PDB file of C-alpha atoms in Angstrom:
ATOM      1  CA  UNK G   1     155.786  34.974 115.239  1.00  0.00           C
ATOM      2  CA  UNK G   2     154.417  36.222 111.997  1.00  0.00           C
ATOM      3  CA  UNK G   3     157.182  36.523 109.395  1.00  0.00           C
ATOM      4  CA  UNK G   4     157.689  39.868 107.730  1.00  0.00           C
ATOM      5  CA  UNK G   5     156.483  40.026 104.138  1.00  0.00           C
ATOM      6  CA  UNK G   6     159.351  39.716 101.663  1.00  0.00           C
ATOM      7  CA  UNK G   7     160.235  42.862  99.817  1.00  0.00           C
ATOM      8  CA  UNK G   8     160.247  42.977  96.052  1.00  0.00           C
ATOM      9  CA  UNK G   9     163.409  43.637  94.052  1.00  0.00           C
ATOM     10  CA  UNK G  10     162.586  47.335  93.672  1.00  0.00           C
ATOM     11  CA  UNK G  11     161.858  47.620  97.362  1.00  0.00           C
ATOM     12  CA  UNK G  12     165.165  45.987  98.299  1.00  0.00           C
ATOM     13  CA  UNK G  13     167.064  48.344  95.990  1.00  0.00           C
ATOM     14  CA  UNK G  14     165.361  51.371  97.494  1.00  0.00           C
ATOM     15  CA  UNK G  15     166.115  50.134 101.001  1.00  0.00           C
ATOM     16  CA  UNK G  16     169.798  49.600 100.129  1.00  0.00           C
ATOM     17  CA  UNK G  17     170.030  53.089  98.631  1.00  0.00           C
ATOM     18  CA  UNK G  18     168.480  54.612 101.726  1.00  0.00           C
ATOM     19  CA  UNK G  19     170.899  52.760 103.993  1.00  0.00           C
ATOM     20  CA  UNK G  20     173.897  53.847 101.944  1.00  0.00           C
ATOM     21  CA  UNK G  21     172.757  57.454 102.013  1.00  0.00           C
ATOM     22  CA  UNK G  22     172.642  57.320 105.796  1.00  0.00           C
ATOM     23  CA  UNK G  23     176.062  55.787 106.289  1.00  0.00           C
ATOM     24  CA  UNK G  24     179.162  57.768 107.112  1.00  0.00           C
ATOM     25  CA  UNK G  25     181.004  59.252 104.140  1.00  0.00           C
ATOM     26  CA  UNK G  26     184.014  57.275 105.308  1.00  0.00           C
ATOM     27  CA  UNK G  27     182.372  53.961 104.411  1.00  0.00           C
ATOM     28  CA  UNK G  28     182.758  53.027 100.777  1.00  0.00           C
ATOM     29  CA  UNK G  29     181.075  49.621 100.583  1.00  0.00           C
ATOM     30  CA  UNK G  30     177.955  51.169  99.095  1.00  0.00           C
ATOM     31  CA  UNK G  31     179.719  52.818  96.161  1.00  0.00           C
ATOM     32  CA  UNK G  32     182.983  53.584  94.439  1.00  0.00           C
ATOM     33  CA  UNK G  33     185.911  54.721  96.567  1.00  0.00           C
ATOM     34  CA  UNK G  34     186.492  58.369  95.521  1.00  0.00           C
ATOM     35  CA  UNK G  35     190.226  57.946  96.241  1.00  0.00           C
ATOM     36  CA  UNK G  36     190.676  54.829  94.119  1.00  0.00           C
ATOM     37  CA  UNK G  37     193.281  55.471  91.423  1.00  0.00           C
ATOM     38  CA  UNK G  38     194.307  58.842  92.893  1.00  0.00           C
ATOM     39  CA  UNK G  39     197.398  60.018  94.736  1.00  0.00           C
ATOM     40  CA  UNK G  40     195.460  59.812  97.998  1.00  0.00           C
ATOM     41  CA  UNK G  41     195.645  63.451  99.036  1.00  0.00           C
ATOM     42  CA  UNK G  42     191.849  63.646  99.048  1.00  0.00           C
ATOM     43  CA  UNK G  43     191.958  61.873 102.402  1.00  0.00           C
ATOM     44  CA  UNK G  44     194.149  64.578 103.951  1.00  0.00           C
ATOM     45  CA  UNK G  45     193.100  67.746 105.718  1.00  0.00           C
ATOM     46  CA  UNK G  46     192.930  71.027 103.804  1.00  0.00           C
ATOM     47  CA  UNK G  47     196.153  72.248 105.421  1.00  0.00           C
ATOM     48  CA  UNK G  48     197.965  69.051 104.546  1.00  0.00           C
ATOM     49  CA  UNK G  49     196.788  69.206 100.937  1.00  0.00           C
ATOM     50  CA  UNK G  50     198.008  72.788 100.639  1.00  0.00           C
ATOM     51  CA  UNK G  51     201.379  71.757 102.106  1.00  0.00           C
ATOM     52  CA  UNK G  52     201.675  68.898  99.610  1.00  0.00           C
ATOM     53  CA  UNK G  53     200.873  71.281  96.766  1.00  0.00           C
ATOM     54  CA  UNK G  54     203.469  73.779  97.995  1.00  0.00           C
ATOM     55  CA  UNK G  55     206.092  71.040  98.204  1.00  0.00           C
ATOM     56  CA  UNK G  56     205.274  69.930  94.654  1.00  0.00           C
ATOM     57  CA  UNK G  57     205.653  73.512  93.408  1.00  0.00           C
ATOM     58  CA  UNK G  58     208.981  73.921  95.210  1.00  0.00           C
ATOM     59  CA  UNK G  59     210.295  70.739  93.609  1.00  0.00           C
ATOM     60  CA  UNK G  60     209.112  71.482  90.076  1.00  0.00           C
ATOM     61  CA  UNK G  61     211.530  72.298  87.271  1.00  0.00           C
ATOM     62  CA  UNK G  62     209.104  74.011  84.878  1.00  0.00           C
ATOM     63  CA  UNK G  63     205.504  75.164  84.502  1.00  0.00           C
ATOM     64  CA  UNK G  64     203.167  76.998  82.147  1.00  0.00           C
ATOM     65  CA  UNK G  65     201.243  79.822  83.799  1.00  0.00           C
ATOM     66  CA  UNK G  66     198.310  81.500  82.078  1.00  0.00           C
ATOM     67  CA  UNK G  67     195.271  83.484  83.050  1.00  0.00           C
ATOM     68  CA  UNK G  68     194.336  86.878  84.420  1.00  0.00           C
ATOM     69  CA  UNK G  69     196.088  88.876  87.108  1.00  0.00           C
ATOM     70  CA  UNK G  70     194.304  91.882  88.629  1.00  0.00           C
ATOM     71  CA  UNK G  71     196.347  94.352  90.657  1.00  0.00           C
ATOM     72  CA  UNK G  72     196.309  98.024  91.606  1.00  0.00           C
ATOM     73  CA  UNK G  73     198.163  98.749  88.401  1.00  0.00           C
ATOM     74  CA  UNK G  74     195.436  97.216  86.256  1.00  0.00           C
ATOM     75  CA  UNK G  75     194.523  93.863  84.749  1.00  0.00           C
ATOM     76  CA  UNK G  76     197.018  91.646  82.941  1.00  0.00           C
ATOM     77  CA  UNK G  77     196.708  88.470  80.920  1.00  0.00           C
ATOM     78  CA  UNK G  78     199.683  86.162  81.391  1.00  0.00           C
ATOM     79  CA  UNK G  79     200.891  83.365  79.167  1.00  0.00           C
ATOM     80  CA  UNK G  80     204.321  82.382  80.436  1.00  0.00           C
ATOM     81  CA  UNK G  81     206.467  79.255  80.326  1.00  0.00           C
ATOM     82  CA  UNK G  82     208.804  79.277  83.291  1.00  0.00           C
ATOM     83  CA  UNK G  83     211.799  77.328  84.527  1.00  0.00           C
ATOM     84  CA  UNK G  84     214.746  78.020  86.774  1.00  0.00           C
ATOM     85  CA  UNK G  85     217.057  78.989  83.907  1.00  0.00           C
ATOM     86  CA  UNK G  86     214.662  81.477  82.334  1.00  0.00           C
ATOM     87  CA  UNK G  87     211.276  81.998  80.747  1.00  0.00           C
ATOM     88  CA  UNK G  88     209.396  83.029  77.634  1.00  0.00           C
ATOM     89  CA  UNK G  89     205.900  84.261  76.950  1.00  0.00           C
ATOM     90  CA  UNK G  90     203.691  87.305  76.815  1.00  0.00           C
ATOM     91  CA  UNK G  91     201.927  89.788  79.080  1.00  0.00           C
ATOM     92  CA  UNK G  92     198.886  91.731  77.886  1.00  0.00           C
ATOM     93  CA  UNK G  93     197.543  94.846  79.568  1.00  0.00           C
ATOM     94  CA  UNK G  94     194.530  96.943  78.603  1.00  0.00           C
ATOM     95  CA  UNK G  95     196.440  98.728  75.871  1.00  0.00           C
ATOM     96  CA  UNK G  96     199.544  96.721  75.111  1.00  0.00           C
ATOM     97  CA  UNK G  97     200.974  93.267  74.625  1.00  0.00           C
ATOM     98  CA  UNK G  98     204.652  92.653  75.135  1.00  0.00           C
ATOM     99  CA  UNK G  99     206.756  89.519  74.889  1.00  0.00           C
ATOM    100  CA  UNK G 100     209.380  88.574  77.439  1.00  0.00           C
ATOM    101  CA  UNK G 101     212.357  86.270  77.078  1.00  0.00           C
ATOM    102  CA  UNK G 102     214.879  85.636  79.834  1.00  0.00           C
ATOM    103  CA  UNK G 103     217.947  83.419  79.599  1.00  0.00           C
ATOM    104  CA  UNK G 104     219.862  83.532  82.854  1.00  0.00           C
ATOM    105  CA  UNK G 105     220.222  87.216  83.678  1.00  0.00           C
ATOM    106  CA  UNK G 106     219.764  88.342  80.069  1.00  0.00           C
ATOM    107  CA  UNK G 107     216.269  89.812  79.693  1.00  0.00           C
ATOM    108  CA  UNK G 108     214.695  90.701  76.335  1.00  0.00           C
ATOM    109  CA  UNK G 109     211.463  92.597  75.791  1.00  0.00           C
ATOM    110  CA  UNK G 110     209.573  92.876  72.507  1.00  0.00           C
ATOM    111  CA  UNK G 111     206.696  95.302  71.921  1.00  0.00           C
ATOM    112  CA  UNK G 112     205.329  97.608  69.275  1.00  0.00           C
ATOM    113  CA  UNK G 113     206.248 101.279  68.999  1.00  0.00           C
ATOM    114  CA  UNK G 114     203.071 102.322  70.825  1.00  0.00           C
ATOM    115  CA  UNK G 115     204.258 100.545  73.951  1.00  0.00           C
ATOM    116  CA  UNK G 116     207.543 102.442  73.935  1.00  0.00           C
ATOM    117  CA  UNK G 117     205.736 105.741  73.342  1.00  0.00           C
ATOM    118  CA  UNK G 118     203.670 105.188  76.487  1.00  0.00           C
ATOM    119  CA  UNK G 119     200.503 104.287  74.585  1.00  0.00           C
ATOM    120  CA  UNK G 120     198.756 103.341  77.811  1.00  0.00           C
ATOM    121  CA  UNK G 121     198.019 107.036  78.271  1.00  0.00           C
ATOM    122  CA  UNK G 122     199.837 107.346  81.576  1.00  0.00           C
ATOM    123  CA  UNK G 123     202.281 110.124  82.332  1.00  0.00           C
ATOM    124  CA  UNK G 124     203.241 113.052  80.159  1.00  0.00           C
ATOM    125  CA  UNK G 125     203.426 113.068  76.405  1.00  0.00           C
ATOM    126  CA  UNK G 126     206.658 111.417  75.318  1.00  0.00           C
ATOM    127  CA  UNK G 127     209.450 113.728  74.309  1.00  0.00           C
ATOM    128  CA  UNK G 128     210.858 113.806  70.811  1.00  0.00           C
ATOM    129  CA  UNK G 129     213.821 111.677  71.873  1.00  0.00           C
ATOM    130  CA  UNK G 130     211.557 108.949  73.256  1.00  0.00           C
ATOM    131  CA  UNK G 131     209.374 109.086  70.152  1.00  0.00           C
ATOM    132  CA  UNK G 132     212.419 108.576  67.963  1.00  0.00           C
ATOM    133  CA  UNK G 133     213.604 105.768  70.217  1.00  0.00           C
ATOM    134  CA  UNK G 134     210.201 104.112  69.981  1.00  0.00           C
ATOM    135  CA  UNK G 135     210.553 103.822  66.209  1.00  0.00           C
ATOM    136  CA  UNK G 136     213.822 101.964  66.673  1.00  0.00           C
ATOM    137  CA  UNK G 137     212.604  99.748  69.510  1.00  0.00           C
ATOM    138  CA  UNK G 138     209.241  98.754  68.060  1.00  0.00           C
ATOM    139  CA  UNK G 139     208.918  95.043  67.166  1.00  0.00           C
ATOM    140  CA  UNK G 140     212.523  94.364  68.161  1.00  0.00           C
ATOM    141  CA  UNK G 141     213.794  92.216  71.003  1.00  0.00           C
ATOM    142  CA  UNK G 142     215.285  94.871  73.233  1.00  0.00           C
ATOM    143  CA  UNK G 143     217.884  93.745  75.736  1.00  0.00           C
ATOM    144  CA  UNK G 144     216.917  95.410  78.999  1.00  0.00           C
ATOM    145  CA  UNK G 145     219.942  96.778  80.892  1.00  0.00           C
ATOM    146  CA  UNK G 146     220.183  95.342  84.407  1.00  0.00           C
ATOM    147  CA  UNK G 147     220.633  98.842  85.849  1.00  0.00           C
ATOM    148  CA  UNK G 148     217.445 100.086  84.187  1.00  0.00           C
ATOM    149  CA  UNK G 149     214.540 100.795  86.614  1.00  0.00           C
ATOM    150  CA  UNK G 150     212.242  98.533  84.591  1.00  0.00           C
ATOM    151  CA  UNK G 151     214.546  95.490  84.707  1.00  0.00           C
ATOM    152  CA  UNK G 152     213.419  94.214  88.096  1.00  0.00           C
ATOM    153  CA  UNK G 153     209.729  94.702  87.324  1.00  0.00           C
ATOM    154  CA  UNK G 154     209.851  92.886  83.997  1.00  0.00           C
ATOM    155  CA  UNK G 155     212.107  90.157  85.359  1.00  0.00           C
ATOM    156  CA  UNK G 156     209.490  89.457  88.023  1.00  0.00           C
ATOM    157  CA  UNK G 157     207.187  88.093  85.310  1.00  0.00           C
ATOM    158  CA  UNK G 158     209.899  85.597  84.304  1.00  0.00           C
ATOM    159  CA  UNK G 159     211.133  84.365  87.697  1.00  0.00           C
ATOM    160  CA  UNK G 160     209.409  81.050  88.408  1.00  0.00           C
ATOM    161  CA  UNK G 161     209.947  81.008  92.183  1.00  0.00           C
ATOM    162  CA  UNK G 162     209.120  84.677  92.751  1.00  0.00           C
ATOM    163  CA  UNK G 163     206.047  84.610  90.520  1.00  0.00           C
ATOM    164  CA  UNK G 164     204.536  81.441  91.993  1.00  0.00           C
ATOM    165  CA  UNK G 165     205.250  82.469  95.590  1.00  0.00           C
ATOM    166  CA  UNK G 166     203.632  85.830  94.973  1.00  0.00           C
ATOM    167  CA  UNK G 167     200.577  84.579  93.105  1.00  0.00           C
ATOM    168  CA  UNK G 168     199.575  81.441  94.997  1.00  0.00           C
ATOM    169  CA  UNK G 169     199.049  82.948  98.446  1.00  0.00           C
ATOM    170  CA  UNK G 170     196.034  81.782 100.484  1.00  0.00           C
ATOM    171  CA  UNK G 171     194.453  84.177 102.970  1.00  0.00           C
ATOM    172  CA  UNK G 172     192.402  82.768 105.828  1.00  0.00           C
ATOM    173  CA  UNK G 173     191.433  79.464 107.422  1.00  0.00           C
ATOM    174  CA  UNK G 174     191.630  76.516 105.032  1.00  0.00           C
ATOM    175  CA  UNK G 175     188.855  74.024 104.309  1.00  0.00           C
ATOM    176  CA  UNK G 176     188.282  71.254 101.785  1.00  0.00           C
ATOM    177  CA  UNK G 177     185.906  71.826  98.899  1.00  0.00           C
ATOM    178  CA  UNK G 178     184.452  69.747  96.110  1.00  0.00           C
ATOM    179  CA  UNK G 179     186.200  67.213  93.950  1.00  0.00           C
ATOM    180  CA  UNK G 180     186.109  68.385  90.370  1.00  0.00           C
ATOM    181  CA  UNK G 181     188.238  68.437  87.221  1.00  0.00           C
ATOM    182  CA  UNK G 182     190.576  70.928  85.593  1.00  0.00           C
ATOM    183  CA  UNK G 183     191.539  70.176  82.017  1.00  0.00           C
ATOM    184  CA  UNK G 184     190.180  66.649  82.369  1.00  0.00           C
ATOM    185  CA  UNK G 185     192.319  65.929  85.452  1.00  0.00           C
ATOM    186  CA  UNK G 186     190.646  65.095  88.763  1.00  0.00           C
ATOM    187  CA  UNK G 187     191.242  67.729  91.429  1.00  0.00           C
ATOM    188  CA  UNK G 188     190.181  68.645  94.925  1.00  0.00           C
ATOM    189  CA  UNK G 189     189.547  72.207  96.004  1.00  0.00           C
ATOM    190  CA  UNK G 190     191.174  73.891  98.991  1.00  0.00           C
ATOM    191  CA  UNK G 191     189.360  77.042 100.087  1.00  0.00           C
ATOM    192  CA  UNK G 192     190.745  79.862 102.193  1.00  0.00           C
ATOM    193  CA  UNK G 193     188.175  81.820 104.215  1.00  0.00           C
ATOM    194  CA  UNK G 194     185.409  79.790 102.534  1.00  0.00           C
ATOM    195  CA  UNK G 195     186.660  80.897  99.139  1.00  0.00           C
ATOM    196  CA  UNK G 196     187.045  84.632  99.642  1.00  0.00           C
ATOM    197  CA  UNK G 197     190.729  84.165 100.460  1.00  0.00           C
ATOM    198  CA  UNK G 198     191.497  82.044  97.413  1.00  0.00           C
ATOM    199  CA  UNK G 199     190.506  78.688  95.918  1.00  0.00           C
ATOM    200  CA  UNK G 200     193.193  76.209  94.919  1.00  0.00           C
ATOM    201  CA  UNK G 201     192.510  73.170  92.709  1.00  0.00           C
ATOM    202  CA  UNK G 202     195.082  70.465  93.449  1.00  0.00           C
ATOM    203  CA  UNK G 203     195.631  67.451  91.216  1.00  0.00           C
ATOM    204  CA  UNK G 204     194.437  64.091  92.512  1.00  0.00           C
ATOM    205  CA  UNK G 205     196.453  62.330  89.827  1.00  0.00           C
ATOM    206  CA  UNK G 206     200.225  61.950  90.006  1.00  0.00           C
ATOM    207  CA  UNK G 207     202.095  64.738  91.763  1.00  0.00           C
ATOM    208  CA  UNK G 208     199.732  67.033  93.723  1.00  0.00           C
ATOM    209  CA  UNK G 209     200.423  70.064  91.566  1.00  0.00           C
ATOM    210  CA  UNK G 210     198.148  73.106  91.665  1.00  0.00           C
ATOM    211  CA  UNK G 211     196.205  73.205  88.397  1.00  0.00           C
ATOM    212  CA  UNK G 212     194.032  76.270  88.953  1.00  0.00           C
ATOM    213  CA  UNK G 213     194.007  79.113  91.448  1.00  0.00           C
ATOM    214  CA  UNK G 214     191.304  81.723  91.944  1.00  0.00           C
ATOM    215  CA  UNK G 215     193.047  84.526  93.810  1.00  0.00           C
ATOM    216  CA  UNK G 216     191.583  86.275  96.829  1.00  0.00           C
ATOM    217  CA  UNK G 217     189.185  89.188  96.377  1.00  0.00           C
ATOM    218  CA  UNK G 218     188.653  88.524  92.674  1.00  0.00           C
ATOM    219  CA  UNK G 219     192.279  89.281  91.819  1.00  0.00           C
ATOM    220  CA  UNK G 220     192.314  86.892  88.876  1.00  0.00           C
ATOM    221  CA  UNK G 221     192.196  83.215  87.932  1.00  0.00           C
ATOM    222  CA  UNK G 222     195.350  81.357  86.934  1.00  0.00           C
ATOM    223  CA  UNK G 223     195.826  78.029  85.182  1.00  0.00           C
ATOM    224  CA  UNK G 224     198.972  76.012  85.813  1.00  0.00           C
ATOM    225  CA  UNK G 225     200.008  73.163  83.561  1.00  0.00           C
ATOM    226  CA  UNK G 226     202.835  71.420  81.748  1.00  0.00           C
ATOM    227  CA  UNK G 227     204.539  70.876  85.089  1.00  0.00           C
ATOM    228  CA  UNK G 228     208.141  69.651  84.715  1.00  0.00           C
ATOM    229  CA  UNK G 229     207.862  69.782  80.922  1.00  0.00           C
ATOM    230  CA  UNK G 230     211.112  71.273  79.650  1.00  0.00           C
ATOM    231  CA  UNK G 231     211.201  73.774  76.783  1.00  0.00           C
ATOM    232  CA  UNK G 232     214.032  75.369  74.784  1.00  0.00           C
ATOM    233  CA  UNK G 233     215.389  78.839  75.387  1.00  0.00           C
ATOM    234  CA  UNK G 234     217.468  80.601  72.753  1.00  0.00           C
ATOM    235  CA  UNK G 235     218.482  84.190  72.234  1.00  0.00           C
ATOM    236  CA  UNK G 236     216.662  85.907  69.368  1.00  0.00           C
ATOM    237  CA  UNK G 237     218.408  86.380  66.037  1.00  0.00           C
ATOM    238  CA  UNK G 238     220.793  89.324  65.886  1.00  0.00           C
ATOM    239  CA  UNK G 239     218.718  90.986  63.176  1.00  0.00           C
ATOM    240  CA  UNK G 240     215.743  90.996  65.550  1.00  0.00           C
ATOM    241  CA  UNK G 241     217.685  92.218  68.580  1.00  0.00           C
ATOM    242  CA  UNK G 242     218.566  95.712  69.713  1.00  0.00           C
ATOM    243  CA  UNK G 243     220.877  96.438  72.630  1.00  0.00           C
ATOM    244  CA  UNK G 244     219.652  99.876  73.656  1.00  0.00           C
ATOM    245  CA  UNK G 245     222.608 100.404  75.947  1.00  0.00           C
ATOM    246  CA  UNK G 246     221.563 103.118  78.402  1.00  0.00           C
ATOM    247  CA  UNK G 247     218.322 103.600  80.250  1.00  0.00           C
ATOM    248  CA  UNK G 248     215.225 102.744  78.262  1.00  0.00           C
ATOM    249  CA  UNK G 249     212.570 105.380  77.504  1.00  0.00           C
ATOM    250  CA  UNK G 250     210.832 106.282  80.750  1.00  0.00           C
ATOM    251  CA  UNK G 251     207.423 105.119  79.531  1.00  0.00           C
ATOM    252  CA  UNK G 252     208.590 101.499  79.538  1.00  0.00           C
ATOM    253  CA  UNK G 253     209.402 101.555  83.233  1.00  0.00           C
ATOM    254  CA  UNK G 254     206.354 103.435  84.540  1.00  0.00           C
TER     255      UNK G 254
END
């Protein structure tokens, strides 16, 4: 039998590369194991990864949430630090930026006078009483009365469980996407309805926390970080605080 001619070094390398390319993705002898040094969730199904991420969220004590939220009421930029005991941060709409601080059930809101005058252009022109109130409320931490119509709406931006449950919803059949990075941390994507129902980036390092979420139907992209990192909460100085007492000007709750 005539022996086969020996292949050169380059030929052997090309042959090995071709063989590796044809092997199942489950075999790792031809290259680096993509799950080496990770938390292992990359081996799970899309549904299992999403469940692990949900469990990590439910068990977390704190998080920083930032990004854009698009809703029927308009587009908002969020930059909130959240924990069970309260929250602090800011919300920016097309026309206004306001700061929120919640400690337990005590909710404080700080905005300029234009916010209190209804500077977003919605509704009727503010009455003289509201205009006068706006001068007093502008750039002060205003304690929002719990019986005020706006209390529940503003508190929603500061409630960690409510906010995360409402913002991280996936719509449609789940599938696994690419491995990538968010903020230098390795992640794996979980897609709902091939991406149109939301795309969740879950950390492959440490706890499987969500690190980025592109909401369904282009309703905004959110970044989540500083998981379980505690932060201080303290009531603002008395000189910077105003307890309005009764119902706030109607423009603040519309």
